[in-house]
Short mmCIF file of C-alpha atoms in Angstrom, two decimals:
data_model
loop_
_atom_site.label_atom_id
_atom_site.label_comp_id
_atom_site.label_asym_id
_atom_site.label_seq_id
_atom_site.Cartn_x
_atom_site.Cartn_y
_atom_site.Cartn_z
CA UNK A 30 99.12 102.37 49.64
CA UNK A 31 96.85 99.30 49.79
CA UNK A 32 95.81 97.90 53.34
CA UNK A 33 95.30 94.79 51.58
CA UNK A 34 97.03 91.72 54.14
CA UNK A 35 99.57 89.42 51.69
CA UNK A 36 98.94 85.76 52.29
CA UNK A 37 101.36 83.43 53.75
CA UNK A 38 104.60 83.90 51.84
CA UNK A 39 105.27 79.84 51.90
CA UNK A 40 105.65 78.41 48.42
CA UNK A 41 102.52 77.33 46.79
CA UNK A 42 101.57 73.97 45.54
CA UNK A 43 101.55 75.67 42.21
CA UNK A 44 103.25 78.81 41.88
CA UNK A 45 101.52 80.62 38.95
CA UNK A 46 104.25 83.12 37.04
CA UNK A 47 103.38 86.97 37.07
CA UNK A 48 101.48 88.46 33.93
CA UNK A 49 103.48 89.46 31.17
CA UNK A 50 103.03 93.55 31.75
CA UNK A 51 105.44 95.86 29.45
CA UNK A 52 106.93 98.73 30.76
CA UNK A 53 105.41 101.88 30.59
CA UNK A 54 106.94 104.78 28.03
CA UNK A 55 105.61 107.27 29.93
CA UNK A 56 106.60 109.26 32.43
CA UNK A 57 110.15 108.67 33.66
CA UNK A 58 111.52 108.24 37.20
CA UNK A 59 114.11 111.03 38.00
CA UNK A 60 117.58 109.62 38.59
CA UNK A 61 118.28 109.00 42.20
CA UNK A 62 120.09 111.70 44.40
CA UNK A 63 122.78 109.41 45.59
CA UNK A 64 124.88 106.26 44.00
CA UNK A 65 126.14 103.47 45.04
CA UNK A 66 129.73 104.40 45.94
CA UNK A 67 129.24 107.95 47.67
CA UNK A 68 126.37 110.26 47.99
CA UNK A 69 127.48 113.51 47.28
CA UNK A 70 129.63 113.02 44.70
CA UNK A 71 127.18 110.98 42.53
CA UNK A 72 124.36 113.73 43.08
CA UNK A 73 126.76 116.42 41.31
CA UNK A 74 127.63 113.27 38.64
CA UNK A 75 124.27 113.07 38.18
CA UNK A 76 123.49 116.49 37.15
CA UNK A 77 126.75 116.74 35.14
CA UNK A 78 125.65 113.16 33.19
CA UNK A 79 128.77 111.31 34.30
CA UNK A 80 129.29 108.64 36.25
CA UNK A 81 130.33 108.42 39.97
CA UNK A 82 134.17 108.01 40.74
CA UNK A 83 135.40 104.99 41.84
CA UNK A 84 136.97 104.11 45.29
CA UNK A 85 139.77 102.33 45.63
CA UNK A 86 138.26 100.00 48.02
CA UNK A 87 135.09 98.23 48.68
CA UNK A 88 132.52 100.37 46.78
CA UNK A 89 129.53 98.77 48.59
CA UNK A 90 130.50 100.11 52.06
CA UNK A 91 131.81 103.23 51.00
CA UNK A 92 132.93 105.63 53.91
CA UNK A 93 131.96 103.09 56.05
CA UNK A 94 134.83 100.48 54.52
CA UNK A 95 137.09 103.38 53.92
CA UNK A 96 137.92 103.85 58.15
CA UNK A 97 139.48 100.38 58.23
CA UNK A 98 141.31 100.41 54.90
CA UNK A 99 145.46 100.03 55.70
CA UNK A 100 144.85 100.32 59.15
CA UNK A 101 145.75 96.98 60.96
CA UNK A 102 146.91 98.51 64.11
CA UNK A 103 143.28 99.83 64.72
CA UNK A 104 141.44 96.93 64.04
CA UNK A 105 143.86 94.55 66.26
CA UNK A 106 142.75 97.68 68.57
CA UNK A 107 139.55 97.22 67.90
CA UNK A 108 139.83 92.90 68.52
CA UNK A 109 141.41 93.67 72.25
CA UNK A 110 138.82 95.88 73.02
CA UNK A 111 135.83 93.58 72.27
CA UNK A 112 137.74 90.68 73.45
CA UNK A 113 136.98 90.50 77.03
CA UNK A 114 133.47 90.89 76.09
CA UNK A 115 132.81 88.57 73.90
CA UNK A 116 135.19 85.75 75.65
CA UNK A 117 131.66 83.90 76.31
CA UNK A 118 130.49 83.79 73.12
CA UNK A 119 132.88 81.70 70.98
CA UNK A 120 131.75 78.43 70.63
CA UNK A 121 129.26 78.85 72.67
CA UNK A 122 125.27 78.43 72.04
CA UNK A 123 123.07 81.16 74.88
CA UNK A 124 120.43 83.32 75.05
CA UNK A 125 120.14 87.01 76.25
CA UNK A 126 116.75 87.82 77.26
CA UNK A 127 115.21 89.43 73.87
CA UNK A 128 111.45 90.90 73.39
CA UNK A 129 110.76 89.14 70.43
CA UNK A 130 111.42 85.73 68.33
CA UNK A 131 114.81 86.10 67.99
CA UNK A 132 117.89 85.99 70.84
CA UNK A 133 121.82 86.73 70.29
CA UNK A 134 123.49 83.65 70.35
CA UNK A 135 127.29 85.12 70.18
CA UNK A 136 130.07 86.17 67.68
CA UNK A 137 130.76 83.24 65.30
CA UNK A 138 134.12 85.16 63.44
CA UNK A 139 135.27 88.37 62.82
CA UNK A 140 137.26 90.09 59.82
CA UNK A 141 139.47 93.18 59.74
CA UNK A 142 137.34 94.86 56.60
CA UNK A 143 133.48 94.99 56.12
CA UNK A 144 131.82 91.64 55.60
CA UNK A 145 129.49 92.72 52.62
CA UNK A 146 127.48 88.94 51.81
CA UNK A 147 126.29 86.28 53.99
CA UNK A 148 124.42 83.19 53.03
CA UNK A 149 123.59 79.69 53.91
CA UNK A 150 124.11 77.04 51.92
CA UNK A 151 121.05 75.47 50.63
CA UNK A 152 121.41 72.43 53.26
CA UNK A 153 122.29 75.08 55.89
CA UNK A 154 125.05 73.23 56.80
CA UNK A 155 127.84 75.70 56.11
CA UNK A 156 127.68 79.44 56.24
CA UNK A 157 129.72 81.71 53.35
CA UNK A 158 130.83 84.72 54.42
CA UNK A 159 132.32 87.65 51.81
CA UNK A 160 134.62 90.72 52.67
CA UNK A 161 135.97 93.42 51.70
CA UNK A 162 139.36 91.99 52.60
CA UNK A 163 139.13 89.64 49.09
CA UNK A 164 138.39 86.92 51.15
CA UNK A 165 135.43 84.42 51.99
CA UNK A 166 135.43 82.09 54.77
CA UNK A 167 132.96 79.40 54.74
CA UNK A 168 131.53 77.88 58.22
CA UNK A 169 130.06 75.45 60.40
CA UNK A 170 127.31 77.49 62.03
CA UNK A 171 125.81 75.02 64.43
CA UNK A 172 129.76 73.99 65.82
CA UNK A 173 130.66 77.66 65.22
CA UNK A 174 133.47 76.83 63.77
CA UNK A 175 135.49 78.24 59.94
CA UNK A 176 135.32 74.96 57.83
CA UNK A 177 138.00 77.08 55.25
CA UNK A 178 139.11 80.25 53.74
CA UNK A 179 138.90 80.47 49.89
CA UNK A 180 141.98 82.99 49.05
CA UNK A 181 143.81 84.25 46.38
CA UNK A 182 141.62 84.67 43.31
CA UNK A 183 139.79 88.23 43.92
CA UNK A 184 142.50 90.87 43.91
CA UNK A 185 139.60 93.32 45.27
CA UNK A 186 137.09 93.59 48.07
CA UNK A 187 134.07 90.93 47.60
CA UNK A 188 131.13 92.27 47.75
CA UNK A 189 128.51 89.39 47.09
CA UNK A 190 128.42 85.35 47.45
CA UNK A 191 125.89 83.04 45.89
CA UNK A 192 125.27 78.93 47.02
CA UNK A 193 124.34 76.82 44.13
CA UNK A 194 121.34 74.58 44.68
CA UNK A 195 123.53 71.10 45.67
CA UNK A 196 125.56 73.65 48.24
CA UNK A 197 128.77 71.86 45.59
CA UNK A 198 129.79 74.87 44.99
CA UNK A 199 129.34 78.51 45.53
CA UNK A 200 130.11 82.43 43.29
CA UNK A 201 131.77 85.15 44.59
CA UNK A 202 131.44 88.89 42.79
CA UNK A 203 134.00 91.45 42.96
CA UNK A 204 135.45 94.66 42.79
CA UNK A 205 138.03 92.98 40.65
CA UNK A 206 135.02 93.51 38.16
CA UNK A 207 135.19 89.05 37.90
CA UNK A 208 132.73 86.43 39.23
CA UNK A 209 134.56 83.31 40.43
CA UNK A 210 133.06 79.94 41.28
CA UNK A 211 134.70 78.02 44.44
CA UNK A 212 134.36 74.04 45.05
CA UNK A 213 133.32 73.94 48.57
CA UNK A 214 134.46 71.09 49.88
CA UNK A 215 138.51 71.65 48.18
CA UNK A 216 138.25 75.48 48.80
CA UNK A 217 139.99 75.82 44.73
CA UNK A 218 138.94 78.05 42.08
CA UNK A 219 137.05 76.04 39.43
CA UNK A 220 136.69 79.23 37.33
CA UNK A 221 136.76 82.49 36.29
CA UNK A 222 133.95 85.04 34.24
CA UNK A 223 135.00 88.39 32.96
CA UNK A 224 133.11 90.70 31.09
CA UNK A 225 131.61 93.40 32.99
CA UNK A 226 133.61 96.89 32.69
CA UNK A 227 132.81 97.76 36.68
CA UNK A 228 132.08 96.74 39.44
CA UNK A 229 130.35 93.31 40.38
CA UNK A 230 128.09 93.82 43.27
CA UNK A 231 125.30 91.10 43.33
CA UNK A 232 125.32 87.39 42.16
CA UNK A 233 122.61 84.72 41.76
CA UNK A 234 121.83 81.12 40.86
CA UNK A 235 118.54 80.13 39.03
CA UNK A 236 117.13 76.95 41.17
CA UNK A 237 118.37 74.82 38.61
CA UNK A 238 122.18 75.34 38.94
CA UNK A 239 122.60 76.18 34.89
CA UNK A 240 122.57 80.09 35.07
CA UNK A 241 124.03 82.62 37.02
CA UNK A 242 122.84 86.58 36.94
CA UNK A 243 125.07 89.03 37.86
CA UNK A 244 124.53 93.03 37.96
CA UNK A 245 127.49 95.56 38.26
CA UNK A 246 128.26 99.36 38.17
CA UNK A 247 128.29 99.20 34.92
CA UNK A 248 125.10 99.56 34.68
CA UNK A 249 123.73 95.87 33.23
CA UNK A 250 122.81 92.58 33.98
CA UNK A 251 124.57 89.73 33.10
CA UNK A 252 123.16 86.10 32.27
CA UNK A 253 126.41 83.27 31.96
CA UNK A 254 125.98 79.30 30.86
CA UNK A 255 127.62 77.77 34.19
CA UNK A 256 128.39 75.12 31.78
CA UNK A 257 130.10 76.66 29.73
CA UNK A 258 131.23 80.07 31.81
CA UNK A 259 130.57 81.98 28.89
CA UNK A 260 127.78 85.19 28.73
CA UNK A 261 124.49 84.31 27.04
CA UNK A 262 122.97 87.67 27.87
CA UNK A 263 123.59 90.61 28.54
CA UNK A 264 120.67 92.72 29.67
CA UNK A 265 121.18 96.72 29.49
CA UNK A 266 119.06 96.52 32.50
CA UNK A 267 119.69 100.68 34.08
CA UNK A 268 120.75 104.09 34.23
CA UNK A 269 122.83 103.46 37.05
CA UNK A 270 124.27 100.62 39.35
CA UNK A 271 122.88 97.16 39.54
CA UNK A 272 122.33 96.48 43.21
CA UNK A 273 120.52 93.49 43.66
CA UNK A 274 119.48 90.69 41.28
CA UNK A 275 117.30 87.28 42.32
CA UNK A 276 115.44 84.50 40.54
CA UNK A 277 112.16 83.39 41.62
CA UNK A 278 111.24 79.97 42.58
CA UNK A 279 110.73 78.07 39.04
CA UNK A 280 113.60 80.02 37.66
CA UNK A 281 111.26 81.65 34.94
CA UNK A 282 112.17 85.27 35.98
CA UNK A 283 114.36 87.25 37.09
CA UNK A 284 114.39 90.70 39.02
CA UNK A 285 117.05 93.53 39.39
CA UNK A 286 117.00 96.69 41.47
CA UNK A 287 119.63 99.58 40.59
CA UNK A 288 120.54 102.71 41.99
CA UNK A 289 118.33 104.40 39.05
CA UNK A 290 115.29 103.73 41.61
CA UNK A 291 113.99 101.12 39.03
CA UNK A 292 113.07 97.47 39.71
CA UNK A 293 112.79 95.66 36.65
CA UNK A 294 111.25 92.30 35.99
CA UNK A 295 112.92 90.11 33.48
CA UNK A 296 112.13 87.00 31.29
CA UNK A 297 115.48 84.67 32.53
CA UNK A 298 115.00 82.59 28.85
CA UNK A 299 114.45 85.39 26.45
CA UNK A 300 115.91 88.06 28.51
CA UNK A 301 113.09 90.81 27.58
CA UNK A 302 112.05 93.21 30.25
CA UNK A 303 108.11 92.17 31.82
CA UNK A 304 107.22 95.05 34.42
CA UNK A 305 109.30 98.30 35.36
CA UNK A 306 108.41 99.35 38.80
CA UNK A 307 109.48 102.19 40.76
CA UNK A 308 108.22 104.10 44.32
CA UNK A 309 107.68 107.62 44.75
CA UNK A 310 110.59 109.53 44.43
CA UNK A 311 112.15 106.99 42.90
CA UNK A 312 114.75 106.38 45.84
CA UNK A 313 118.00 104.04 45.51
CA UNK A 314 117.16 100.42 45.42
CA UNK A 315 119.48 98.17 47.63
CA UNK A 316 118.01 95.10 47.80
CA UNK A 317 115.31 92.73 46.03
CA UNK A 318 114.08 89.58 47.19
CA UNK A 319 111.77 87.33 45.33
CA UNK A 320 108.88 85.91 48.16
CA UNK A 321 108.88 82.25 48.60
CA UNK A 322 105.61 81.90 46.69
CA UNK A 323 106.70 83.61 43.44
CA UNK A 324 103.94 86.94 44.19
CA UNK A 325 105.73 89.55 45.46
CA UNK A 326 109.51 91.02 46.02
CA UNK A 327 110.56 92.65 48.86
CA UNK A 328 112.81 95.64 47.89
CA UNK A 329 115.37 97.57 50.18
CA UNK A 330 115.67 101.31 49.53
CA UNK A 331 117.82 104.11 50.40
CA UNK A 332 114.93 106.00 51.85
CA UNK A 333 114.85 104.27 55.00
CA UNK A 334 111.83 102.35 53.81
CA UNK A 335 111.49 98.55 52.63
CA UNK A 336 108.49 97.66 50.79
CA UNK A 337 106.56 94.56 49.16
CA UNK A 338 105.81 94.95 46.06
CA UNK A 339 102.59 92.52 44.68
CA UNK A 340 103.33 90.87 40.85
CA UNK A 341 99.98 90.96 40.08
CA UNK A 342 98.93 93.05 37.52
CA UNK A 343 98.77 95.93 37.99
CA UNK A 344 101.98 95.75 39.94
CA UNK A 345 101.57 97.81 43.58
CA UNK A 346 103.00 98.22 46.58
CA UNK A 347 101.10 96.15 49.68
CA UNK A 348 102.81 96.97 52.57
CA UNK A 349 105.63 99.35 53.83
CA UNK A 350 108.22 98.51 56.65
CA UNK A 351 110.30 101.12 58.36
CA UNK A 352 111.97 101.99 61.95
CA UNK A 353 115.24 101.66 60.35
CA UNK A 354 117.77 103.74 59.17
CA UNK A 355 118.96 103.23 55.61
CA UNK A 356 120.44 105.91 53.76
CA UNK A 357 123.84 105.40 52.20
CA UNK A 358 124.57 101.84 52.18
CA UNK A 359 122.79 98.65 50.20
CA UNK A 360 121.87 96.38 53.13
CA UNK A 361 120.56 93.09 53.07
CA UNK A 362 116.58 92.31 53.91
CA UNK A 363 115.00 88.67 53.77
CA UNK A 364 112.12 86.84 54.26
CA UNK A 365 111.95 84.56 57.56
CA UNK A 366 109.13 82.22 57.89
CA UNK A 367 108.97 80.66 61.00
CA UNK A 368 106.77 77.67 61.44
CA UNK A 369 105.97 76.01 65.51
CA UNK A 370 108.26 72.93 64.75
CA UNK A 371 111.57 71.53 65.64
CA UNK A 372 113.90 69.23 64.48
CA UNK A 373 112.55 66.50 67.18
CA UNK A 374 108.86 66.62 66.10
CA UNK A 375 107.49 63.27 66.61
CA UNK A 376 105.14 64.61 69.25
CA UNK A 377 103.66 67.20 67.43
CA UNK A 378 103.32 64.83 64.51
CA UNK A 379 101.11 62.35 66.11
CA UNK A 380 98.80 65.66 66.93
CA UNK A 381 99.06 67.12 63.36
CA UNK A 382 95.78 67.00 62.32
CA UNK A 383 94.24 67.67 65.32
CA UNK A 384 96.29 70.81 65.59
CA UNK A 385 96.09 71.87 61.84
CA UNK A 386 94.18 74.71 62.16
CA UNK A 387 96.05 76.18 65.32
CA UNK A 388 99.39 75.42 63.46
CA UNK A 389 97.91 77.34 60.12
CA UNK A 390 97.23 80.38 62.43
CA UNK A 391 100.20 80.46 63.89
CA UNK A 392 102.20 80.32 60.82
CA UNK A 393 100.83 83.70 59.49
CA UNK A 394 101.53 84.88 63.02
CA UNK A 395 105.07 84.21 62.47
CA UNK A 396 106.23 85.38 58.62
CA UNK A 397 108.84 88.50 59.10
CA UNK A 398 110.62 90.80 57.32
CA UNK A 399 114.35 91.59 58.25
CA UNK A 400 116.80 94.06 57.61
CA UNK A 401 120.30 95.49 58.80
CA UNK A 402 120.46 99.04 59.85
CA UNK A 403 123.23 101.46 59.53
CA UNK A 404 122.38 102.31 63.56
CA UNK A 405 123.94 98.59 64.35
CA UNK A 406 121.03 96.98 64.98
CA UNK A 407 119.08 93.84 62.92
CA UNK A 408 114.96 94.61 62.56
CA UNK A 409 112.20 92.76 62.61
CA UNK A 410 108.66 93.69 61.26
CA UNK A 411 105.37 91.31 60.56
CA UNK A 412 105.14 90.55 57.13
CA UNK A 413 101.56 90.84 56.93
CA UNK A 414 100.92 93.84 59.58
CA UNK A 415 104.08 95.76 58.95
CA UNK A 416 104.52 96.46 62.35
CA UNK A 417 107.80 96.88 64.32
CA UNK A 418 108.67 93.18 66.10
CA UNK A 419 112.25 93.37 67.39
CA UNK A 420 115.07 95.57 67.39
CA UNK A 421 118.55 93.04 67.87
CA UNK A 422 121.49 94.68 69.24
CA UNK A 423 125.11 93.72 69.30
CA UNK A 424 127.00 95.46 66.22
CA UNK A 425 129.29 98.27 66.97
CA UNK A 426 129.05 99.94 63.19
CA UNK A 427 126.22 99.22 60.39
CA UNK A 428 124.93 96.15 59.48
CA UNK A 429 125.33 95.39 55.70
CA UNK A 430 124.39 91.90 55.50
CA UNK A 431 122.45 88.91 56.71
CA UNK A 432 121.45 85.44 56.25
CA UNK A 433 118.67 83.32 57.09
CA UNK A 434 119.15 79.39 57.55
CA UNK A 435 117.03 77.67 55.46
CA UNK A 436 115.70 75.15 57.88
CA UNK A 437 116.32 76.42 61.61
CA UNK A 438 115.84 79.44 63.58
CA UNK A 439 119.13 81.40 62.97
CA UNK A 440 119.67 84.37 61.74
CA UNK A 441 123.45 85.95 60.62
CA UNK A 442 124.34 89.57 60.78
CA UNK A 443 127.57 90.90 59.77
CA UNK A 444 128.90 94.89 60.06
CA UNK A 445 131.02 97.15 58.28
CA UNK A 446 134.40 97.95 58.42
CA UNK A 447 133.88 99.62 61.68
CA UNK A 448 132.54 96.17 63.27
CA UNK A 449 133.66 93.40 61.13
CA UNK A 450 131.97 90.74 63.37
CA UNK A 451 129.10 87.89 61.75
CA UNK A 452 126.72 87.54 64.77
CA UNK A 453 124.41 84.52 65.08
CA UNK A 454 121.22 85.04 66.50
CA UNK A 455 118.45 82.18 67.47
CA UNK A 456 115.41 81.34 68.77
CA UNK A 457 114.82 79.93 71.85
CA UNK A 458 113.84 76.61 71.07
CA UNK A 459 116.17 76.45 68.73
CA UNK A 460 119.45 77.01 71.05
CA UNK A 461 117.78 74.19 73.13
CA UNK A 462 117.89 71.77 70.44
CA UNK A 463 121.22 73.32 69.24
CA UNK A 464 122.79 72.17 73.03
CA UNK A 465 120.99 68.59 72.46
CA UNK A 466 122.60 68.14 69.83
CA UNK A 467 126.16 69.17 71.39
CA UNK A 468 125.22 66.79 74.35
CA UNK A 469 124.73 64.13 71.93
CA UNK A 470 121.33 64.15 71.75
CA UNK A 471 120.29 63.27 75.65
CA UNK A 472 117.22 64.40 76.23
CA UNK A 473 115.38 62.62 73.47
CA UNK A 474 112.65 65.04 71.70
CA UNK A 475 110.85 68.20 72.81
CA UNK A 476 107.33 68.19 73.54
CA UNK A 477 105.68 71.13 71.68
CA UNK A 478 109.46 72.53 71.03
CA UNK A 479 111.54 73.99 68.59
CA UNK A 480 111.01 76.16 66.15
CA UNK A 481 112.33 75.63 61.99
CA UNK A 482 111.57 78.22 59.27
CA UNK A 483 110.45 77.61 56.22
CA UNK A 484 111.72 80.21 53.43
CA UNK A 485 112.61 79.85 49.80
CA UNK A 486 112.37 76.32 48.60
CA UNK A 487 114.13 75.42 45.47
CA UNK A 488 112.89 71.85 45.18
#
């Protein structure tokens, strides 16, 4: 592997699209040893040629999922047991004493099944949470409190939510093998897109708001006219499950990563396949992430191992993240990008330029990687280093998803069916301006305070 250092991750002034690189005929990545649903049985589908079965809840938790499925009188259980504990954390804005950036800042909601897709809205103002119980709950994460519950048009476990750029709406992907797209602010069903034959685990909007991609156990991807709801493309995209799809930041292209082992780099307007990349091994792909500045995608594997793959040709991986454990479940991994500002930053504005080079410094210091881990814990590493930053503690089963607000220091974790709890965690600074803001704002601005992140702009 390289020991070449990516550069800052912030979007460029003027993102330049990766080069146009075929795939290669050559040699062929052997099929992964496990699939998305359950590990043994796919490695004996494999072999056979067939397909994994399909569970009857849930399919990206698997076993996990399976514990809490008809089983209300262990999860209210479950509820009493962690009640006493985490009394002080609803609605509530603290600190535990942490060894890194980030602290735990509480237990904004729980849910009685696995909650398999968090993400911010693109204002950051609400917080959209999917489960394996067919619902998602959309919140207020800086009052900590559920804005609404959008109910009654999945008939099967969620398993991935997508924001559209305006935060007007939001789509939802399902076991129910349907997307649907929700008005946020009435909480109705606006409509309804059917034609994948499996599963739908992932969902994504280009930055303009006109197309969403969606990939699915059946094996493709899917490219639908949000004006229209109808399919323009469909992409036979793998060999096995899609697990992850996202667009870059001009909306030019598009990546997947499947259970095959494959990530695959896609035109978004002529839908023709650009680069085929794939690690040693060829382990499981759970996760891919485009980089804010359109050069490299983090990707998620079931090997216990995330890496960052460079666009440039010739396509390569530059740096390698592990500590984790990851070996059965597609988990969430993001890029934060923390920059030494607050909200309240009239201070540090006056001293800008004097400071510019000392600010530039520390915003490489503070670009990170993070992940779930099926040991209940959230990671940190440093994007450019690769080494180990934080380990944050607080889940009671796997975590399978997270979000990262778009403007502020918080993070959101949420578990399996074995936890069902969405965590908020926070940065110092940023709890202090989070209790300002409760107290009305008294206080006036921090000197040299706060902190706001910086990730993937779609402007």
């Amino acid at each position: 592997m390289s020991n070449e250092e990516p550069p800052p991750l912030a979007p460029s002034q003027q993102p330049q699209p990766p080069q146009t690189h075929m795939p290669s005929t050559s040699a062929q990545p052997p099929s992964p040893s496990m699939s998305l649903h359950d590990a043994a049985t796919s490695a004996a589908a494999a072999q056979e040629g067939t397909r994994p079965p399909q569970p009857a809840q849930d399919s990206r938790t698997a076993s996990a999922s399976a514990s809490a499925d008809g089983k209300g009188e262990e999860y209210e259980t479950h509820q009493k047991r962690h009640a006493e504990e985490d009394d002080d954390d609803q609605g509530q804005w603290h600190c535990t004493p942490p060894s890194g950036p980030y602290r735990s800042a509480g237990v904004l909601g729980r849910r009685c099944k696995a909650v398999s897709s968090l993400k911010f809205s693109g204002n950051g103002q609400l917080l959209a949470a999917a489960s394996a119980d067919t619902t998602i709950t959309i919140w207020d994460p800086i009052k900590r409190t559920q804005v609404r519950e959008l109910k009654g048009g999945h008939t099967h476990g969620v398993s991935d939510v997508a924001w559209a750029r305006d935060s007007s709406y939001l789509a939802t992907g399902s076991d129910d093998k349907t997307i649907r797209i929700w008005d946020t602010e009435t909480g109705q069903e606006m409509g309804k897109m059917q034609g994948h034959t499996g599963y739908v685990f992932c969902v994504a909007f280009n930055p303009q708001g006109s197309l969403l991609a969606s990939g699915s156990e059946d094996e493709n991807v899917k490219l639908w006219d949000l004006r229209t709801g109808g399919c323009l493309k469909t992409l036979e995209a793998h060999a096995e499950p899609v697990t992850g799809v996202d667009f870059n930041g001009e909306g030019t292209c598009l990546v997947s990563g499947s259970y095959d082992g494959l990530v695959r780099l896609w035109d978004a307007g002529m839908g023709q396949c650009l680069k085929t990349m794939f690690a040693e091994g060829s382990p499981a792909v759970g996760c891919v992430k485009w980089a804010p500045n359109g050069e490299y995608v983090l990707v998620s594997s079931l090997d216990s191992m995330i890496r960052l793959w460079g666009m440039r040709s010739p396509s390569r991986v530059v740096k390698t993240y592990q500590g984790h454990r990851n070996e059965r479940l597609c988990m969430s991994a993001a890029f934060v990008y923390l920059q030494g500002q607050g909200k309240h930053r009239h201070k540090q504005q006056q001293q800008q330029q004097q400071q510019q080079q000392q600010q530039q410094q520390q915003q490489q210091q503070q670009q990170f990687v993070v992940s779930g881990s099926e040991d209940g814990k959230v990671y940190l590493w440093d994007v450019r280093t690769g080494r180990f930053v934080q380990a944050l503690g607080g889940h009671k089963a796997a975590v399978l998803s997270l979000a990262v607000h778009p403007s502020r220091g918080v993070l959101a974790s949420g578990g399996t069916s074995g936890d069902g709890v969405i965590r908020l965690w926070c940065t110092k600074e940023e709890a202090q301006e989070v209790l300002m803001e409760q107290n009305g704002g008294c206080g006036g601005g921090r000197e040299g305070g706060g902190v706001e992140m910086e990730l993937d702009s779609l402007n």
